[in-house]
Coordinates of C-alpha atoms in Angstrom, one line a residue:
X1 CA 75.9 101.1 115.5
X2 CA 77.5 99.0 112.8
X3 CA 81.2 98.0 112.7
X4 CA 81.6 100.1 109.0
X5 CA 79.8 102.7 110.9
X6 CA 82.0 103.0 113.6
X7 CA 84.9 103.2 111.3
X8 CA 83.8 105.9 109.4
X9 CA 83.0 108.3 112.6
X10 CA 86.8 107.6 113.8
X11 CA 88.0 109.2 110.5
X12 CA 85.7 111.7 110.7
X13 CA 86.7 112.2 114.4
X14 CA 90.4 112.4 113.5
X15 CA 90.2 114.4 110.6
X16 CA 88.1 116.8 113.0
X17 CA 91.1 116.9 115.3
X18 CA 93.4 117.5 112.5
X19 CA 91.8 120.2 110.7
X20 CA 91.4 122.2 114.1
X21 CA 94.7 121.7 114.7
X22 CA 95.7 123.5 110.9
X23 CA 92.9 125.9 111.6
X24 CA 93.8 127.1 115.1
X25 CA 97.3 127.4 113.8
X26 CA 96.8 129.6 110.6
X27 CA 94.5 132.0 112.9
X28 CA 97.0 132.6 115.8
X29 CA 99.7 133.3 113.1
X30 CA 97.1 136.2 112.1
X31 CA 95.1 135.0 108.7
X32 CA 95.7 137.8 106.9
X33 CA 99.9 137.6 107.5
X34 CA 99.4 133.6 106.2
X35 CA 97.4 135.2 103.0
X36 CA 100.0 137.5 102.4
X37 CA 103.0 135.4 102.8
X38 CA 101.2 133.0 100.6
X39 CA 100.4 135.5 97.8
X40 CA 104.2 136.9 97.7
X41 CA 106.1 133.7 96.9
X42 CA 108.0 133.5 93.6
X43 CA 105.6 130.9 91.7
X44 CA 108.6 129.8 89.6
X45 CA 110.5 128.5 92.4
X46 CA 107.1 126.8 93.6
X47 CA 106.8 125.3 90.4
X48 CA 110.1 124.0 90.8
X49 CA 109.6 123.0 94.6
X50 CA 106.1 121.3 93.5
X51 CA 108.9 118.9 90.5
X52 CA 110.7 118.0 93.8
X53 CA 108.8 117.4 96.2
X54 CA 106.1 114.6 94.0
X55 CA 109.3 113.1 92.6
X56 CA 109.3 111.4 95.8
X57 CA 106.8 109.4 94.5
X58 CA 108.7 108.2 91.4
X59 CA 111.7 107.5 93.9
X60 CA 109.0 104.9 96.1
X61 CA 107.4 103.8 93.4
X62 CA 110.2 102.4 91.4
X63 CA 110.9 100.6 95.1
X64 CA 107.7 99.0 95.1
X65 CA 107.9 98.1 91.1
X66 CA 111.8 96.5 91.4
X67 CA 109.9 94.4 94.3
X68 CA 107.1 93.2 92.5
X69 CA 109.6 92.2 89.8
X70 CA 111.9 90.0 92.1
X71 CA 109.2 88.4 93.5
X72 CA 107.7 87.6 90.0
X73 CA 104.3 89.6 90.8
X74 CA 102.4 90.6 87.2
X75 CA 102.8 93.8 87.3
X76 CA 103.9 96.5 85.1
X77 CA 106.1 99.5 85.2
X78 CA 102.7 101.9 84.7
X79 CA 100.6 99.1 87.0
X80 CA 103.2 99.9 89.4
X81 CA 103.2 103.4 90.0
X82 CA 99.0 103.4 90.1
X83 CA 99.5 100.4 92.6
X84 CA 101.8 102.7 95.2
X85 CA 99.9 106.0 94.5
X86 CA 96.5 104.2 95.5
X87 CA 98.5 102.7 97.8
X88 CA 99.6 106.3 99.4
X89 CA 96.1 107.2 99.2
X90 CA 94.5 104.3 101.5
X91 CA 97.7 104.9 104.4
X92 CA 97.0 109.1 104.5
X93 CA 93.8 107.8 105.1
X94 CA 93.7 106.4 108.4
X95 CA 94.1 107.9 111.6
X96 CA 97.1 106.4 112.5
X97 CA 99.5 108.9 110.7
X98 CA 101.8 107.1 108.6
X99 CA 101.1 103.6 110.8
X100 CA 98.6 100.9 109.9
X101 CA 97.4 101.2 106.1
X102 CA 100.0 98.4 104.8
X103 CA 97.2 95.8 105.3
X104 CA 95.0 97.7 103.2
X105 CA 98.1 98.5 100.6
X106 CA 98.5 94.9 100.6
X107 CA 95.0 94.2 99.3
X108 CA 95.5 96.4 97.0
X109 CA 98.4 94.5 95.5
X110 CA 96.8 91.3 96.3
X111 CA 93.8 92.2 93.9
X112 CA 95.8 94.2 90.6
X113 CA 98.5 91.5 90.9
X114 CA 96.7 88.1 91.4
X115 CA 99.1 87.0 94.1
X116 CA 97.9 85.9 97.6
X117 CA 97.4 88.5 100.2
X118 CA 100.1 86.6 102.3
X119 CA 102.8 87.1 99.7
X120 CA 101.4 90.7 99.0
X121 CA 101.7 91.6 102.5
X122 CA 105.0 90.5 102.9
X123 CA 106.1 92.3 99.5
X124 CA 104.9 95.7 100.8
X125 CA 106.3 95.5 104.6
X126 CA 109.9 94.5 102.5
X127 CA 109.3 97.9 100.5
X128 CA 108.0 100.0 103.1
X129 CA 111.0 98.8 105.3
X130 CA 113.2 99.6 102.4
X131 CA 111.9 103.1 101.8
X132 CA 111.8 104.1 105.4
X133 CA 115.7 103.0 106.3
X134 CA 116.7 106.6 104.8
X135 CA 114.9 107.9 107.5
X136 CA 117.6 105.9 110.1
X137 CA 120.5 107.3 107.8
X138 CA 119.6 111.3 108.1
X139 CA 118.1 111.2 110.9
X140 CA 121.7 109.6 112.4
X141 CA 123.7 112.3 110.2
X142 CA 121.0 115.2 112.1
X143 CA 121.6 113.5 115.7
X144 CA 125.4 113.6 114.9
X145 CA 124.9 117.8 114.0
X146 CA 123.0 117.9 116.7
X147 CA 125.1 116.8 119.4
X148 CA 128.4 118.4 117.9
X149 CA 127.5 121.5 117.0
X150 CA 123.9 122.6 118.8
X151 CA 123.1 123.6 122.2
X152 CA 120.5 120.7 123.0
X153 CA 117.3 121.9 124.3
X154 CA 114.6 119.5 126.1
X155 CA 112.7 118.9 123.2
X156 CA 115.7 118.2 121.3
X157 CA 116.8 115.5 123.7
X158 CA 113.4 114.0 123.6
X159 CA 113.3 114.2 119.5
X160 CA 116.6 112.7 119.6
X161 CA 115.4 109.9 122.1
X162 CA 112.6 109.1 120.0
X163 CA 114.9 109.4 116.8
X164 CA 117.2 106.3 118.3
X165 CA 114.1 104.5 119.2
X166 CA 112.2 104.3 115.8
X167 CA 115.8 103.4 114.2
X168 CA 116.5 100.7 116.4
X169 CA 112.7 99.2 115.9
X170 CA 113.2 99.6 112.3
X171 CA 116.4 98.0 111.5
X172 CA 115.8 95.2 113.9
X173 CA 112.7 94.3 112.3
X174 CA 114.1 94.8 109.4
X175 CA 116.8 92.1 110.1
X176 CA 114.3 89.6 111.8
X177 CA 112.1 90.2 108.3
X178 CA 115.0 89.2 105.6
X179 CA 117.7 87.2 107.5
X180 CA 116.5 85.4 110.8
X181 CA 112.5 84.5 109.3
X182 CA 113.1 80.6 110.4
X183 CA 113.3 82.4 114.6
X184 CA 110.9 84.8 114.1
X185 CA 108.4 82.0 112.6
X186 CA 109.8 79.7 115.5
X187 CA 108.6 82.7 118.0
X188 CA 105.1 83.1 116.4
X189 CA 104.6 79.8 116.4
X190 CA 105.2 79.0 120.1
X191 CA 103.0 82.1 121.1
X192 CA 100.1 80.4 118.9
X193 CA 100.6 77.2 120.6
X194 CA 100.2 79.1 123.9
X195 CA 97.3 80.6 123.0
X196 CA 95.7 77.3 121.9
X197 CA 96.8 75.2 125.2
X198 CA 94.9 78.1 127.3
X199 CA 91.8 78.4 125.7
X200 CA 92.0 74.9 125.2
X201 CA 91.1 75.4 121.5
X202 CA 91.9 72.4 118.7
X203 CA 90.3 73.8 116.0
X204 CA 91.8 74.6 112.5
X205 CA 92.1 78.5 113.0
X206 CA 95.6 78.2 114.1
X207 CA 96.6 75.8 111.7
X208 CA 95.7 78.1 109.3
X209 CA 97.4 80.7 111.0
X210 CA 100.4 78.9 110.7
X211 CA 100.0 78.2 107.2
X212 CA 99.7 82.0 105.9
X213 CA 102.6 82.4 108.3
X214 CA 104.7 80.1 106.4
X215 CA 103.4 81.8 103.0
X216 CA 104.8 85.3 104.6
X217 CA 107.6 83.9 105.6
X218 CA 109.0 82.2 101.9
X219 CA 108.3 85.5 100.6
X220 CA 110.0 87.4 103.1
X221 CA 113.0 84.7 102.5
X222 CA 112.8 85.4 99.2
X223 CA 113.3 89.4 99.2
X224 CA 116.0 89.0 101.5
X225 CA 118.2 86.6 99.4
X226 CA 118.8 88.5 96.6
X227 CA 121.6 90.5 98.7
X228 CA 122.8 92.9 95.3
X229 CA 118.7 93.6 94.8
X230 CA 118.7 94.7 98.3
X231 CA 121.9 96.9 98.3
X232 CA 120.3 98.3 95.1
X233 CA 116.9 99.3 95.7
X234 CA 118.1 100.8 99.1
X235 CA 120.7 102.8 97.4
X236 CA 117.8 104.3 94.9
X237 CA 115.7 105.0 97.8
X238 CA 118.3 107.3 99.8
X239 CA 117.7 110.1 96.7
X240 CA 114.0 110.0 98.3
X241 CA 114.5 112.7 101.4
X242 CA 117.3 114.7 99.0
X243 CA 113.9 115.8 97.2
X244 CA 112.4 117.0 100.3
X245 CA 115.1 119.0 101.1
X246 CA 115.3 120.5 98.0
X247 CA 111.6 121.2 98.1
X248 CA 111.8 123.3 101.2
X249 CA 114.9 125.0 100.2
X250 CA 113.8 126.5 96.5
X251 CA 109.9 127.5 99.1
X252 CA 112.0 129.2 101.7
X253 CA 114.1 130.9 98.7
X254 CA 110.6 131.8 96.9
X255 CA 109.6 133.5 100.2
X256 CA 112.8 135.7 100.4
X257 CA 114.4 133.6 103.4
X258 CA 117.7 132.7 103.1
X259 CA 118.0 128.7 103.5
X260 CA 120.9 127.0 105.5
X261 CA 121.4 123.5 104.9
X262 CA 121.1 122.9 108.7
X263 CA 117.6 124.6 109.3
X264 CA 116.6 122.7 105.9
X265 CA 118.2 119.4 106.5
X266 CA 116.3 119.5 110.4
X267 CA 113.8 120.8 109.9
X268 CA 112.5 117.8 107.0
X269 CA 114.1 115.6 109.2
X270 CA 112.8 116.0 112.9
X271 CA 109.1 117.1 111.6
X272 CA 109.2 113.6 109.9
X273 CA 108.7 112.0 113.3
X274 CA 105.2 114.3 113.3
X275 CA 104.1 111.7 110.8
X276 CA 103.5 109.0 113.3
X277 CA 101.1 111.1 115.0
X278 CA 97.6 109.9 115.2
X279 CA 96.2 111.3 112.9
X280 CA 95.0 111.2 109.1
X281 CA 99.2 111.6 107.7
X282 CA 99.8 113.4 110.4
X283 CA 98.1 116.2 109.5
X284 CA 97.7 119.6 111.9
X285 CA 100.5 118.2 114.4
X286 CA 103.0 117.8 111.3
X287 CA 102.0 121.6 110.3
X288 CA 102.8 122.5 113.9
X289 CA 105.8 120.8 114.3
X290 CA 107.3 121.9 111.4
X291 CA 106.8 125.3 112.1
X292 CA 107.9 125.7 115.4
X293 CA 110.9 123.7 113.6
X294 CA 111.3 126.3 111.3
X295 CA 110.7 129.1 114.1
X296 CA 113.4 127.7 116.1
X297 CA 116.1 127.1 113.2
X298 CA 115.5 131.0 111.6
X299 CA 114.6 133.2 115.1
X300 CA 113.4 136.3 112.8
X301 CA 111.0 134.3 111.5
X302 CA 107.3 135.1 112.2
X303 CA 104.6 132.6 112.9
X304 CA 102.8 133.1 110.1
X305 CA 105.7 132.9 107.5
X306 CA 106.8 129.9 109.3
X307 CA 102.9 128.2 109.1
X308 CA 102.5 129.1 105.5
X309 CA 105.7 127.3 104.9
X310 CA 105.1 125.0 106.2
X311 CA 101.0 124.3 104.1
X312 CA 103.5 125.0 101.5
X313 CA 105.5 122.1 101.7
X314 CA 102.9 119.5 102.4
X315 CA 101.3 121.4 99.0
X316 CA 104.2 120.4 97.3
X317 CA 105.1 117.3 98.9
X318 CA 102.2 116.0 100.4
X319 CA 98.7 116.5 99.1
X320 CA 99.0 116.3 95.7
X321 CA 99.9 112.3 96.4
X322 CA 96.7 112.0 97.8
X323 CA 94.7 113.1 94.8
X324 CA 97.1 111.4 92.5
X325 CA 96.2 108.2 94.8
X326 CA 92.5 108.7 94.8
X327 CA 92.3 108.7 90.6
X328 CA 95.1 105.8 90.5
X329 CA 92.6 103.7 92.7
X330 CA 89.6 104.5 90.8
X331 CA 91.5 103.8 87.7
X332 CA 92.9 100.5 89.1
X333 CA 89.1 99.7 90.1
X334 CA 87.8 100.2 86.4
X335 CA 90.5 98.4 85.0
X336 CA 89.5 95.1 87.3

């Protein structure tokens, strides 16, 4: 069996997994309850939830763009936004949740920009870092809420545990990334050298290796001097989660549910970590998650209210990206 071939039956295998997941949900909440409760909300209020939730994508994308332009990539406003939403579409594709596709995003760049795929690379890791730091912030404020005014359950201390965990990864590699790059090269290096000595290798792959290094590592440099750029783009990124928030809020108002900020706020918040599940965006175990979420945060609410919801707010949050993603990379295709 080829390599390509091989690929293509792990996404087939984890999409398998997630679907089942989604399915097996929707039919113990009853199907006909999830039709129901999916017929009966106010499509006003959708509409508006739908407005919310892809402006998300206007939030990143102007992220990516404002990157592109301090590093001097050739890339337009327009070029931009297509760049991100095709972007979006190669990461939901893997099985690795919301891990993994930055090498592929980075091609991407790499071939609608002209730059090297070095330089790209490091360009998207310095915007992905950016746009997942509000992530650190909420999810601090919801641990906060959490131990101050909730009884902690199990699976709350374990979400929480998890919660401190990501944040620490991500703002120390965050710092290594834009202010300590000459140690962090220093590290790689050293661990390359090892690897030669023991295989008693002198060829010129690690040479090379230490040449794209160096190309990842000016433009890293670069994005992290520029200290007001920084402050900036972050800044504009922490409106990003205010729209999922407000997404959920106007679905569970559209479905006659009264919203409290709390069960909004963590319930987005908390079922986020469901993204890094292996699968496909974490699809079926972000579903699930975010139900039982919703189950736990509003006690009178029934399974399959709570799972249509929940399809609900990836359909106006989620999905649509995907599509959008899929005609921006066949449009960035034709235009090459």
């Amino acid at each position: 069996m080829s390599k390509i071939e091989k690929i293509k039956n792990s996404k087939l295998l984890w999409y398998g997994v997630s679907s089942l997941i989604l399915a097996a949900l929707i039919v113990f909440a009853d199907v006909g309850k999830f039709i129901d409760a999916l017929k009966n909300v106010d499509p006003f209020l959708m509409a508006a939830s739908l407005t919310s939730g892809l402006s998300v994508f206007l939030i990143w994308g102007y992220v990516w763009h404002s990157f592109f332009q301090n590093l001097d990539f050739n890339s337009g406003l327009l070029k931009s936004y297509k760049i991100v939403m095709a972007g979006n579409f190669m990461n939901s594709i893997t099985p690795l949740g919301q891990l993994g596709g930055e090498p592929f995003m980075a091609y991407i760049v790499s071939e609608n920009t002209k730059e090297s795929y070095e330089r790209s690379l490091s360009t998207v890791i310095s915007a992905d870092l950016v746009n997942a730091l509000p992530f650190l912030t909420y999810a601090t404020v919801g641990i906060l809420y959490i131990l101050i005014f909730s009884t902690i359950t199990e699976a709350m201390k374990a979400g929480v545990y998890i919660v401190i965990i990501l944040n620490t990864l991500l703002g120390v590699i965050a710092y290594l990334a834009w202010f300590q790059t000459e140690k962090l090269e220093s590290v790689i290096h050293k661990a390359l050298e090892g690897i030669e000595s023991r295989i008693g290798y002198n060829g010129n792959v690690i040479e090379s290796l230490k040449e794209r290094i160096e190309e990842i590592k000016e433009a890293f440099e670069q994005a992290g001097e520029d200290k007001k750029h920084l402050v900036k783009v972050i800044a504009i990124t922490h409106l990003a989660p205010a729209t999922q928030l407000l997404s959920l809020y106007l679905i569970l108002l559209g479905m006659d549910i009264t919203p409290t900020f709390a069960g909004v706020y963590l319930t987005v918040i908390l079922a986020g970590l469901a993204m890094f599940s292996p699968t496909p965006g974490g699809t079926g175990t972000f579903e699930a998650a975010f139900s039982g979420l919703l189950i736990f945060f509003y006690p009178g609410m029934g399974l399959d209210v709570a799972v249509a919801a929940a399809v609900l707010f990836r359909l106006t949050t989620y999905w649509p990206g995907i599509l959008i993603g899929y005609i921006s990379l066949l449009n960035l295709k034709h235009q090459n």
